[in-house]
């Protein structure tokens, strides 16, 4: 909508004014890594992060989210959104949010997710440091990030803020912004263009070609056993992924033993129990018994199953799974490259 | 109760269950309990045969259960729950006047339009009789909308056979061809002994029969082999599948069969739609 500029020296007061007015969540440093956390002061904010350990999905879909509370016969829902600014999201994570927005909204709209999503203003920011396993510039390049209200780009001596929605527009009031000059707008575009093509990893095929080949490989047990070799079903690749959103639901009691809550927890399709069904009668049937079947399921979800709905793969190329996997087999680039080579 | 979490009443949670009162509960077998329920507030529970719901006890959890009665009957609805584990045990400790918490109806039931005007065969194995009973009652109540109606029911042994009154009615009805079998007989048993596929010998089925199958996964393969030999088109075979379900609304991912969700695309599928899915049966 509009392009604004703020000088470097005015940036911290802008962030502090925002923090004073509302809850602001942004990337902060934690030992050598980065995590999204509520900001206490502008000095916590680290826009020079490469990638955060967990994706920003946790803001709308926390690792544990109460759905229902009960006390005796009283049962009530737990939807309680908090106005939030999510500040400093790289464009691939905006894509991840777009995907979970769609998936939680389609068919049965899930307001336990959507209410917090709708109460959140998202400010995207340019990529200043590239994560060592990233490949976002070669995955789904045709998928545009959408669900952000403003985009912030760091230049020498200041920042350009492009607002994309009326909600993003309101943030201007917190800082000493002025209209950006055409030169500043161009400089911001150049900064963002310059990071493209610089990811350390890359996919050499189109999303459609990948989708087709990966789907065709489904019946190749041997290939999938090799690809999944060494997987110990820890589920870390699921946990860190911005587009994974499977969950388990559990009831717990409070100490009084009359009240309690029904809570959903992040779950992982890589774990053994995920697809197990206790058959009435005692035995257990598992529809994805071998870890290679579970590993394959995850890749089918990322590269084929959801493509039509999402307009591209359910992977943003953030590289978090590659970094999280101790045995280093989860990297989509490696897996896809092998499949493309073996079946070509 | 002081709860900081309520609010935003306009946007309804998919996970908020409704209270259903147990009007009648009885225990037909050592492990099953049969409940007749009504929504608190008296509102009618609208559903289609073959649909499921999540049934729970707060503090224990909820599980997917098929509706076991026909929507053509009354403003009550029935379920039969087998004691298997944590939640089913908690449900089966409940009795007359107690409450259960339900969400639903969920999923796609039997495609009645595909069955109407045709011969129908229902093959129910074990607890699979519960969700199919909804359809059986429906067909019995609207008998003139369907052609020949054949029903196969098999259980492990005579003690496992559910719905004794219904079976009496089905046996006596001149317009239902009812056949039952047990894997293992006891001394009092005079009927057929053997797995459910042995019943195919007892009757002749036309190739354009519409077939509904519900039972343990092992049963499907053998029943379908029989149907193939009769020449029944796989598009006319409907299977009711079981998967672990946590949400029932297509989000949690647990019930996924390749790219289909058992909870919203099923649990009833035309066999032709899932036969190519490696993870289906
Ligand atoms: C579409 C459908 C219809 C069903 N209809 C009936 C019915 O009419 N009557 C009946 O008695 N049972 C029915 N079941 C099976 C019933 O849901 C399970 O027996 C029940 O989930 C067991 O839960 P539990 O907590 O007692 O057992 P536990 O073994 O303690 O369960 C642990 C977890 O596994 C899951 N789980 C275990 N077994 C199954 C299973 N067979 N299917 C799905 N999830 C399972 C539960 O959700 C639970 O979260 C149906 C299942 C499905 C999917
Ligand atoms: S692929 Fe790696 S991260 Fe994922 S479950 Fe297996 S070992 Fe864990
Ligand atoms: S699959 Fe891996 S690279 Fe792709 S979005 Fe998920 S964590 Fe990132
Ligand atoms: S039960 Fe959750 S997706 Fe089907």
XYZ file of C-alpha atoms and ligand atoms in Angstrom:
698
model
C 0.000 0.000 0.000
C 2.614 2.557 1.022
C 6.393 2.568 1.237
C 7.877 4.227 4.298
C 11.386 4.849 5.530
C 12.802 5.020 9.040
C 16.343 5.979 9.955
C 18.541 3.498 11.814
C 18.583 5.741 14.905
C 14.767 5.857 15.040
C 14.286 2.113 14.654
C 14.782 1.030 18.295
C 12.326 3.656 19.615
C 9.796 2.421 17.012
C 10.107 -1.180 18.219
C 9.955 -0.115 21.866
C 6.820 1.941 21.246
C 5.225 -1.100 19.634
C 6.228 -3.309 22.562
C 4.741 -0.766 24.973
C 1.428 -0.897 23.106
C 0.978 -4.582 22.288
C 2.482 -8.053 22.502
C 5.356 -8.278 20.008
C 6.961 -11.601 19.159
C 10.223 -11.630 17.232
C 13.491 -13.481 16.706
C 15.893 -13.354 19.647
C 19.288 -14.978 20.132
C 19.548 -18.029 22.358
C 23.106 -19.283 22.751
C 24.182 -19.702 19.121
C 20.651 -20.118 17.790
C 17.537 -18.030 17.304
C 14.019 -18.438 18.598
C 10.750 -16.516 18.329
C 9.854 -15.064 21.707
C 7.831 -12.176 23.121
C 10.141 -9.154 23.036
C 10.812 -7.245 26.218
C 12.882 -4.568 24.557
C 14.063 -3.612 21.095
C 17.555 -4.719 22.094
C 16.330 -8.351 22.154
C 15.338 -8.239 18.495
C 17.835 -9.979 16.181
C 16.840 -9.339 12.576
C 20.228 -10.712 11.490
C 19.078 -14.279 12.316
C 19.555 -17.032 9.753
C 16.725 -19.364 10.749
C 14.873 -19.857 14.025
C 14.896 -23.274 15.709
C 11.103 -23.553 15.633
C 9.027 -21.885 12.951
C 6.568 -19.118 13.842
C 3.633 -21.586 13.562
C 3.937 -21.945 17.341
C 2.347 -18.510 17.784
C -1.019 -19.766 16.436
C -0.588 -23.461 17.004
C 1.420 -23.789 20.210
C 3.092 -27.120 21.092
C 0.345 -27.576 23.707
C -2.975 -25.817 23.135
C -6.008 -26.142 25.377
C -9.151 -26.827 23.395
C -11.773 -27.432 26.059
C -11.926 -27.047 29.829
C -14.292 -28.848 32.121
C -15.334 -28.710 35.721
C -17.876 -31.326 36.663
C -20.696 -30.908 34.159
C -19.498 -27.520 32.933
C -17.661 -27.788 29.634
C -16.408 -24.773 27.724
C -14.178 -23.834 24.804
C -10.780 -22.178 25.147
C -10.586 -19.722 22.265
C -8.874 -16.620 23.634
C -6.841 -14.728 21.054
C -4.315 -12.088 22.180
C -3.549 -9.122 19.906
C -0.016 -9.729 18.709
C 2.543 -8.369 16.279
C 4.749 -11.102 14.875
C 7.810 -9.156 13.802
C 10.662 -10.349 11.595
C 9.477 -13.337 9.556
C 11.464 -14.462 6.533
C 9.459 -14.889 3.367
C 9.717 -18.695 3.359
C 8.160 -18.762 6.822
C 5.386 -16.460 5.580
C 4.733 -19.139 2.953
C 4.613 -21.732 5.720
C 2.038 -19.645 7.578
C 0.002 -19.267 4.361
C -0.092 -23.044 4.077
C -1.191 -23.694 7.649
C -3.759 -20.882 7.300
C -5.242 -22.703 4.342
C -5.126 -26.139 5.939
C -6.718 -25.051 9.207
C -9.391 -23.129 7.293
C -10.354 -25.640 4.573
C -13.387 -27.905 4.967
C -13.801 -27.425 8.743
C -12.500 -24.057 9.897
C -10.456 -24.503 13.060
C -10.878 -21.380 15.159
C -8.573 -22.722 17.827
C -5.895 -21.814 15.276
C -7.628 -19.132 13.224
C -8.676 -16.877 16.096
C -5.052 -16.245 17.108
C -4.040 -16.018 13.473
C -6.637 -13.328 12.874
C -5.470 -11.405 15.952
C -1.894 -11.340 14.676
C -0.212 -8.694 12.513
C 2.739 -10.108 10.617
C 5.764 -8.068 9.640
C 8.057 -9.929 7.266
C 11.709 -8.965 7.028
C 14.514 -9.438 4.564
C 17.002 -12.298 4.910
C 20.299 -10.955 6.244
C 22.013 -14.301 6.903
C 21.385 -17.534 5.012
C 21.010 -20.760 6.930
C 23.530 -23.508 6.007
C 20.859 -25.986 4.819
C 18.422 -23.577 3.177
C 17.071 -24.098 -0.323
C 14.126 -21.705 -0.314
C 15.085 -20.045 -3.571
C 14.532 -23.246 -5.544
C 11.361 -24.628 -3.950
C 7.975 -23.493 -5.205
C 9.342 -20.246 -6.659
C 5.918 -19.716 -8.218
C 4.261 -19.619 -4.777
C 4.126 -16.016 -3.575
C 4.130 -15.341 0.174
C 0.859 -13.665 1.095
C -0.174 -13.559 4.729
C 1.909 -10.622 5.878
C 0.806 -7.093 6.703
C 4.115 -5.352 6.056
C 7.600 -6.100 4.743
C 10.680 -4.597 6.319
C 14.002 -4.356 4.484
C 17.250 -3.220 6.087
C 19.368 -0.763 4.088
C 22.569 1.026 5.048
C 21.487 3.668 7.544
C 17.802 2.746 7.767
C 14.853 0.544 6.872
C 12.143 0.522 4.230
C 8.731 -0.664 5.461
C 6.244 -1.603 2.745
C 2.777 -1.939 4.183
C 0.538 -4.499 2.521
C -2.687 -4.238 4.541
C -4.492 -1.586 6.595
C -3.339 -3.476 9.653
C 0.271 -3.104 8.571
C -0.422 0.586 7.945
C -1.304 1.136 11.600
C 2.235 0.224 12.679
C 3.587 3.417 11.097
C 2.105 5.403 13.961
C 4.607 3.876 16.391
C 7.714 5.336 14.734
C 9.252 8.346 13.014
C 8.537 7.139 9.482
C 8.549 9.290 6.379
C 7.643 8.392 2.810
C 10.380 6.379 1.156
C 12.017 7.850 -1.937
C 11.889 5.843 -5.202
C 15.641 5.249 -4.766
C 15.090 3.727 -1.311
C 12.290 1.537 -2.622
C 14.541 0.362 -5.433
C 17.402 -0.261 -2.996
C 15.095 -2.462 -0.889
C 14.046 -4.438 -3.967
C 17.713 -4.920 -4.865
C 18.552 -6.164 -1.371
C 15.785 -8.741 -1.577
C 16.718 -9.820 -5.102
C 20.358 -10.196 -4.165
C 19.745 -13.043 -1.684
C 18.031 -15.141 -4.332
C 20.251 -17.778 -5.867
C 22.503 -17.784 -2.794
C 21.117 -20.762 -0.877
C 23.740 -23.426 -0.145
C 21.401 -26.177 -1.364
C 19.090 -26.317 -4.316
C 16.521 -28.415 -6.126
C 17.248 -28.865 -9.793
C 13.713 -29.768 -10.885
C 10.306 -28.132 -11.051
C 7.739 -28.839 -8.331
C 5.556 -30.677 -10.839
C 8.349 -32.928 -12.048
C 9.236 -33.701 -8.435
C 5.626 -34.388 -7.466
C 5.223 -36.826 -10.317
C 8.459 -38.744 -9.742
C 8.036 -38.931 -5.987
C 4.506 -40.253 -6.331
C 5.667 -42.844 -8.842
C 8.321 -44.020 -6.398
C 5.694 -44.994 -3.811
C 5.840 -48.714 -4.507
C 9.639 -48.868 -4.533
C 10.065 -50.391 -1.063
C 13.790 -50.874 -1.540
C 14.385 -47.240 -2.420
C 12.401 -45.981 0.542
C 14.118 -48.371 2.921
C 17.447 -47.023 1.729
C 16.339 -43.409 1.997
C 15.012 -43.966 5.532
C 17.979 -46.041 6.612
C 19.027 -45.033 10.119
C 15.834 -43.135 10.963
C 15.061 -43.647 14.608
C 11.569 -42.197 14.428
C 12.336 -39.303 16.745
C 9.988 -36.926 14.916
C 12.388 -33.941 15.097
C 11.925 -33.326 11.378
C 8.190 -32.934 12.005
C 8.587 -30.734 15.047
C 10.770 -28.112 13.380
C 8.841 -28.004 10.110
C 6.727 -24.897 9.429
C 4.187 -26.890 7.419
C 3.771 -29.901 9.721
C 0.624 -29.548 11.805
C -0.478 -32.996 12.944
C -1.539 -33.291 16.552
C -2.592 -35.613 19.323
C -5.390 -34.820 21.781
C -5.231 -35.730 25.459
C -7.310 -35.062 28.549
C -5.670 -34.164 31.837
C -7.070 -33.602 35.304
C -6.262 -30.773 37.661
C -5.245 -31.560 41.244
C -8.841 -31.233 42.455
C -9.784 -34.265 40.325
C -13.055 -32.666 39.231
C -11.763 -30.180 36.680
C -9.306 -30.490 33.854
C -8.674 -29.823 30.209
C -8.581 -31.363 26.753
C -5.364 -30.270 25.049
C -3.842 -30.797 21.637
C -0.125 -31.448 21.351
C 2.164 -31.428 18.335
C 2.469 -34.953 17.035
C 4.784 -36.612 14.514
C 3.859 -39.007 11.746
C 7.375 -40.416 12.022
C 6.685 -41.951 15.423
C 5.713 -45.581 15.593
C 2.355 -45.178 17.317
C 1.027 -42.481 15.005
C -0.921 -44.770 12.648
C -1.391 -47.707 15.021
C -4.941 -48.872 15.685
C -5.802 -51.087 18.605
C -8.128 -53.646 17.128
C -11.005 -54.540 19.339
C -9.919 -57.913 20.603
C -6.423 -56.982 21.642
C -4.033 -57.016 18.683
C -2.528 -53.906 17.202
C -2.598 -53.023 13.541
C -0.206 -50.384 12.257
C -0.877 -49.055 8.801
C 2.663 -47.681 8.564
C 4.531 -50.298 10.528
C 8.056 -49.853 9.143
C 9.887 -46.572 9.688
C 10.438 -46.339 5.928
C 6.656 -46.239 5.372
C 6.408 -43.358 7.835
C 9.377 -41.564 6.283
C 7.770 -42.001 2.870
C 4.439 -40.695 4.141
C 6.104 -37.496 5.293
C 7.723 -36.959 1.919
C 4.521 -37.708 0.067
C 2.820 -35.042 2.162
C 5.575 -32.533 1.500
C 5.991 -33.096 -2.214
C 2.742 -34.466 -3.645
C -0.375 -34.943 -1.496
C -1.027 -31.286 -0.738
C 0.357 -29.659 -3.886
C -2.925 -29.156 -5.638
C -4.512 -27.442 -2.667
C -1.481 -25.302 -1.880
C -0.478 -24.463 -5.427
C 2.934 -25.995 -4.799
C 4.801 -28.297 -2.446
C 4.134 -28.271 1.307
C 7.780 -27.429 1.863
C 9.241 -23.958 2.083
C 12.898 -24.921 1.766
C 13.800 -23.574 5.191
C 16.193 -26.473 5.777
C 15.220 -26.902 9.434
C 14.555 -30.631 9.071
C 17.989 -31.161 7.540
C 19.574 -29.401 10.499
C 17.456 -31.182 13.097
C 18.039 -34.727 11.896
C 20.899 -36.340 13.825
C 21.471 -38.992 11.169
C 21.159 -36.423 8.383
C 18.649 -38.258 6.238
C 15.721 -35.819 6.468
C 17.067 -33.242 4.020
C 14.450 -32.896 1.251
C 17.112 -31.898 -1.285
C 19.035 -35.118 -0.721
C 15.921 -37.287 -0.755
C 14.431 -35.645 -3.824
C 17.697 -35.622 -5.717
C 18.139 -39.344 -5.091
C 14.603 -40.097 -6.257
C 15.033 -37.978 -9.384
C 18.301 -39.735 -10.219
C 17.216 -43.287 -9.424
C 13.995 -43.092 -11.380
C 15.216 -41.047 -14.315
C -15.844 -21.834 37.355
C -13.319 -19.133 36.737
C -11.946 -19.678 33.303
C -9.706 -17.168 31.637
C -9.944 -19.007 28.384
C -13.522 -18.420 27.287
C -14.532 -15.574 25.043
C -14.854 -15.053 21.319
C -18.219 -16.780 21.319
C -18.830 -16.051 17.664
C -16.247 -18.433 16.280
C -17.172 -21.915 17.294
C -14.552 -24.457 18.258
C -14.601 -27.724 16.343
C -13.616 -29.432 19.543
C -16.394 -28.348 21.870
C -18.499 -31.447 22.559
C -22.226 -31.566 23.304
C -23.744 -33.335 26.246
C -25.812 -36.428 25.518
C -27.841 -38.159 28.233
C -27.910 -41.933 28.486
C -31.600 -42.909 28.398
C -30.858 -46.593 28.457
C -27.747 -48.714 28.774
C -27.369 -52.468 28.778
C -24.600 -54.962 28.295
C -25.314 -57.576 25.612
C -21.920 -59.309 25.870
C -19.062 -59.429 28.334
C -17.228 -56.635 26.541
C -19.864 -54.516 24.788
C -22.272 -51.927 26.079
C -25.261 -50.646 24.126
C -26.358 -47.057 24.816
C -29.459 -45.157 23.797
C -28.687 -41.432 23.921
C -30.433 -38.104 23.564
C -28.885 -34.655 23.269
C -29.407 -32.610 26.405
C -31.905 -29.920 25.475
C -33.916 -32.401 23.420
C -32.593 -31.224 20.069
C -32.757 -33.953 17.426
C -29.441 -35.458 16.381
C -29.415 -35.431 12.565
C -27.145 -37.917 10.817
C -26.849 -40.364 7.917
C -26.363 -44.133 8.258
C -22.639 -44.867 8.349
C -21.644 -41.555 9.879
C -19.566 -41.542 13.025
C -19.086 -39.305 15.996
C -16.504 -38.688 18.632
C -17.791 -39.937 21.959
C -16.030 -39.090 25.158
C -15.892 -38.762 28.885
C -14.288 -35.510 30.002
C -10.964 -36.242 31.672
C -10.513 -39.489 29.746
C -10.759 -38.444 26.114
C -12.891 -39.210 23.091
C -12.949 -41.995 20.482
C -14.593 -42.487 17.084
C -17.752 -44.593 17.264
C -20.172 -45.464 14.489
C -23.850 -44.616 14.895
C -25.657 -47.896 15.380
C -29.261 -46.795 14.889
C -31.167 -45.424 11.950
C -32.037 -41.740 11.712
C -35.484 -42.875 10.545
C -36.384 -44.092 14.027
C -36.721 -41.517 16.842
C -35.032 -38.479 18.300
C -32.706 -40.755 20.205
C -29.579 -42.406 18.783
C -27.713 -45.543 19.698
C -24.106 -46.657 19.927
C -22.411 -49.868 20.987
C -18.981 -49.572 22.564
C -16.541 -52.415 23.006
C -14.255 -52.180 26.025
C -10.794 -52.032 24.514
C -8.701 -49.463 26.326
C -8.718 -46.257 28.275
C -11.570 -44.259 26.775
C -13.867 -47.144 25.864
C -13.531 -48.427 29.445
C -14.446 -44.996 30.838
C -17.493 -44.852 28.539
C -18.601 -48.330 29.517
C -18.628 -47.504 33.228
C -21.472 -45.059 32.499
C -25.105 -46.045 32.935
C -28.688 -44.786 32.841
C -28.946 -41.054 33.540
C -25.224 -40.374 33.127
C -23.850 -38.177 30.361
C -21.467 -38.740 27.503
C -19.893 -35.878 25.504
C -20.289 -36.147 21.759
C -19.131 -34.340 18.619
C -20.651 -35.022 15.290
C -22.016 -36.411 13.164
C -18.693 -36.697 11.311
C -17.632 -38.040 7.943
C -19.486 -39.516 5.009
C -21.992 -42.265 5.590
C -23.231 -44.847 3.114
C -24.149 -43.451 -0.285
C -27.878 -44.190 -0.084
C -28.479 -42.914 -3.604
C -26.042 -45.478 -4.935
C -27.899 -48.259 -3.119
C -31.475 -47.176 -3.834
C -33.245 -49.161 -6.517
C -30.739 -52.018 -6.411
C -30.130 -55.359 -4.746
C -28.116 -54.720 -1.578
C -25.774 -57.096 0.245
C -24.411 -56.102 3.649
C -21.409 -58.034 4.973
C -20.738 -57.309 8.657
C -17.961 -58.942 10.642
C -17.638 -58.675 14.432
C -18.173 -55.178 15.789
C -18.741 -54.110 12.164
C -22.404 -54.932 12.722
C -22.749 -51.747 14.834
C -22.219 -49.090 12.145
C -24.029 -51.237 9.563
C -27.050 -51.683 11.835
C -27.799 -48.036 11.106
C -28.063 -48.871 7.403
C -29.874 -52.165 7.965
C -32.584 -50.430 9.982
C -32.780 -47.684 7.392
C -33.325 -50.168 4.557
C -35.821 -52.157 6.655
C -37.793 -48.952 7.305
C -37.802 -47.921 3.638
C -37.861 -51.375 2.195
C -39.724 -50.427 -1.008
C -36.887 -48.100 -2.060
C -34.514 -51.059 -2.393
C -34.632 -54.349 -4.265
C -33.471 -57.646 -2.803
C -31.816 -57.249 0.630
C -29.271 -59.841 1.789
C -27.451 -59.609 5.097
C -24.357 -61.603 6.167
C -23.259 -61.358 9.780
C -20.316 -63.247 11.250
C -18.822 -63.330 14.737
C -16.034 -65.224 16.435
C -18.396 -67.351 18.546
C -22.099 -67.333 19.498
C -21.447 -65.282 22.650
C -20.091 -62.427 20.499
C -23.243 -62.080 18.413
C -24.854 -58.711 19.106
C -28.446 -57.476 18.801
C -30.423 -60.666 19.581
C -33.799 -58.905 19.139
C -32.812 -57.408 15.800
C -31.550 -60.766 14.595
C -34.897 -62.301 15.476
C -36.629 -59.603 13.438
C -34.246 -59.978 10.480
C -34.639 -63.750 10.529
C -38.432 -63.512 10.568
C -38.758 -60.739 7.972
C -39.928 -62.086 4.635
C -38.172 -59.294 2.750
C -34.731 -59.655 4.370
C -32.499 -62.635 3.608
C -30.502 -62.981 6.784
C -27.519 -65.362 7.081
C -25.256 -65.654 10.100
C -22.160 -67.620 10.979
C -19.635 -68.100 13.752
C -15.967 -69.024 13.456
C -16.289 -71.422 16.397
C -19.549 -73.064 17.503
C -20.607 -74.080 21.010
C -22.834 -77.079 21.842
C -26.062 -75.124 21.459
C -25.201 -73.702 18.027
C -27.082 -75.218 15.111
C -26.273 -72.608 12.464
C -23.439 -72.175 10.003
C -19.874 -72.559 11.212
C -16.941 -70.977 9.373
C -15.618 -67.591 8.354
C -18.024 -65.121 6.781
C -17.089 -66.010 3.204
C -18.610 -69.481 3.681
C -22.007 -67.747 3.509
C -21.536 -66.943 -0.164
C -22.244 -70.616 -0.947
C -25.690 -70.382 0.623
C -27.160 -67.894 -1.817
C -26.908 -66.638 -5.369
C -26.122 -62.956 -5.921
C -26.662 -60.920 -9.070
C -23.674 -59.141 -10.588
C -25.252 -55.699 -10.239
C -25.719 -56.054 -6.466
C -24.536 -53.128 -4.354
C -22.343 -54.327 -1.484
C -21.449 -52.796 1.876
C -18.569 -54.280 3.896
C -17.650 -53.494 7.471
C -15.403 -55.589 9.651
C -11.809 -56.340 10.596
C -9.193 -55.570 7.899
C -8.427 -59.271 7.303
C -12.010 -59.833 6.216
C -11.962 -57.364 3.310
C -9.539 -59.199 1.114
C -11.441 -62.479 1.265
C -14.865 -60.927 0.811
C -13.683 -58.911 -2.173
C -12.261 -62.024 -3.768
C -15.739 -63.608 -3.578
C -17.365 -60.491 -5.001
C -14.882 -60.407 -7.868
C -15.766 -63.983 -8.753
C -19.458 -63.008 -8.907
C -18.453 -60.170 -11.200
C -19.550 -57.326 -8.975
C -18.164 -53.972 -10.118
C -15.772 -52.481 -7.550
C -17.491 -49.135 -7.885
C -20.524 -50.789 -6.337
C -18.650 -52.084 -3.307
C -18.579 -49.778 -0.294
C -16.160 -50.335 2.551
C -16.290 -48.840 6.027
C -12.710 -48.328 7.254
C -11.244 -47.885 10.709
C -8.344 -45.637 11.558
C -7.043 -43.980 14.629
C -8.785 -40.617 14.917
C -7.892 -37.729 17.135
C -9.831 -34.825 15.661
C -12.476 -36.283 13.361
C -12.434 -33.119 11.243
C -9.554 -33.588 8.823
C -6.823 -31.763 10.701
C -4.795 -33.991 13.022
C -3.492 -36.296 10.290
C -3.896 -39.540 12.218
C -6.518 -41.158 10.006
C -4.741 -40.451 6.720
C -4.703 -43.196 4.089
C -2.225 -41.927 1.523
C -3.840 -38.608 0.629
C -7.355 -39.388 1.868
C -8.685 -38.678 5.334
C -10.753 -41.471 6.805
C -12.621 -39.017 9.040
C -13.914 -36.643 6.354
C -13.491 -38.456 3.032
C -14.756 -41.657 4.744
C -15.144 -43.727 6.816
C -17.251 -45.206 3.993
C -15.415 -45.320 0.645
C -16.307 -46.879 -2.699
C -13.779 -49.698 -2.974
C -12.732 -48.469 -6.422
C -11.597 -45.211 -4.830
C -9.231 -46.799 -2.340
C -8.177 -50.074 -3.950
C -5.064 -48.474 -5.399
C -4.050 -46.890 -2.103
C -1.314 -48.995 -0.585
C -2.156 -48.014 2.965
C -5.887 -48.671 2.764
C -6.501 -52.270 3.752
C -14.818 -45.117 11.908
C -14.736 -45.883 13.189
C -15.891 -46.431 13.730
C -15.826 -47.142 14.928
N -16.975 -47.643 15.461
C -16.943 -48.317 16.620
C -18.130 -48.803 17.234
O -19.225 -48.616 16.739
N -18.020 -49.448 18.404
C -16.793 -49.665 19.003
O -16.769 -50.287 20.075
N -15.654 -49.232 18.450
C -15.695 -48.548 17.284
N -14.525 -48.074 16.749
C -13.257 -48.392 17.395
C -13.000 -47.471 18.569
O -12.814 -46.159 18.132
C -11.747 -47.954 19.325
O -12.023 -49.180 19.929
C -11.330 -46.954 20.376
O -10.718 -45.853 19.755
C -10.403 -47.518 21.407
O -10.055 -46.471 22.290
P -9.548 -46.722 23.749
O -9.075 -45.446 24.307
O -10.581 -47.431 24.558
O -8.381 -47.740 23.501
P -6.828 -47.526 23.631
O -6.201 -48.727 23.042
O -6.478 -47.177 25.041
O -6.637 -46.285 22.683
C -5.494 -45.563 22.521
C -5.672 -44.636 21.337
O -5.770 -45.369 20.166
C -6.881 -44.996 19.406
N -7.516 -46.232 18.928
C -7.438 -47.417 19.508
N -8.125 -48.331 18.804
C -8.656 -47.741 17.758
C -9.480 -48.201 16.682
N -9.866 -49.463 16.530
N -9.867 -47.293 15.781
C -9.488 -46.025 15.902
N -8.692 -45.555 16.890
C -8.279 -46.401 17.823
C -7.773 -44.205 20.298
O -8.274 -43.066 19.620
C -6.890 -43.768 21.409
O -6.468 -42.458 21.191
C -14.577 -47.337 15.569
C -13.421 -46.778 15.025
C -13.492 -46.038 13.854
C -12.252 -45.424 13.309
S 14.214 -38.519 9.555
Fe 15.708 -37.862 11.118
S 14.642 -36.255 12.338
Fe 13.067 -37.373 11.149
S 12.354 -38.986 12.553
Fe 13.978 -39.933 11.306
S 15.853 -39.615 12.536
Fe 14.287 -38.228 13.409
S 10.237 -30.213 5.007
Fe 12.130 -29.416 5.948
S 12.822 -27.820 4.539
Fe 10.695 -28.273 3.998
S 9.519 -26.766 5.166
Fe 9.638 -28.622 6.447
S 11.447 -28.290 7.760
Fe 11.569 -26.787 6.086
S -9.090 -37.869 12.650
Fe -7.833 -36.126 12.538
S -7.498 -35.975 10.412
Fe -8.915 -37.583 10.544
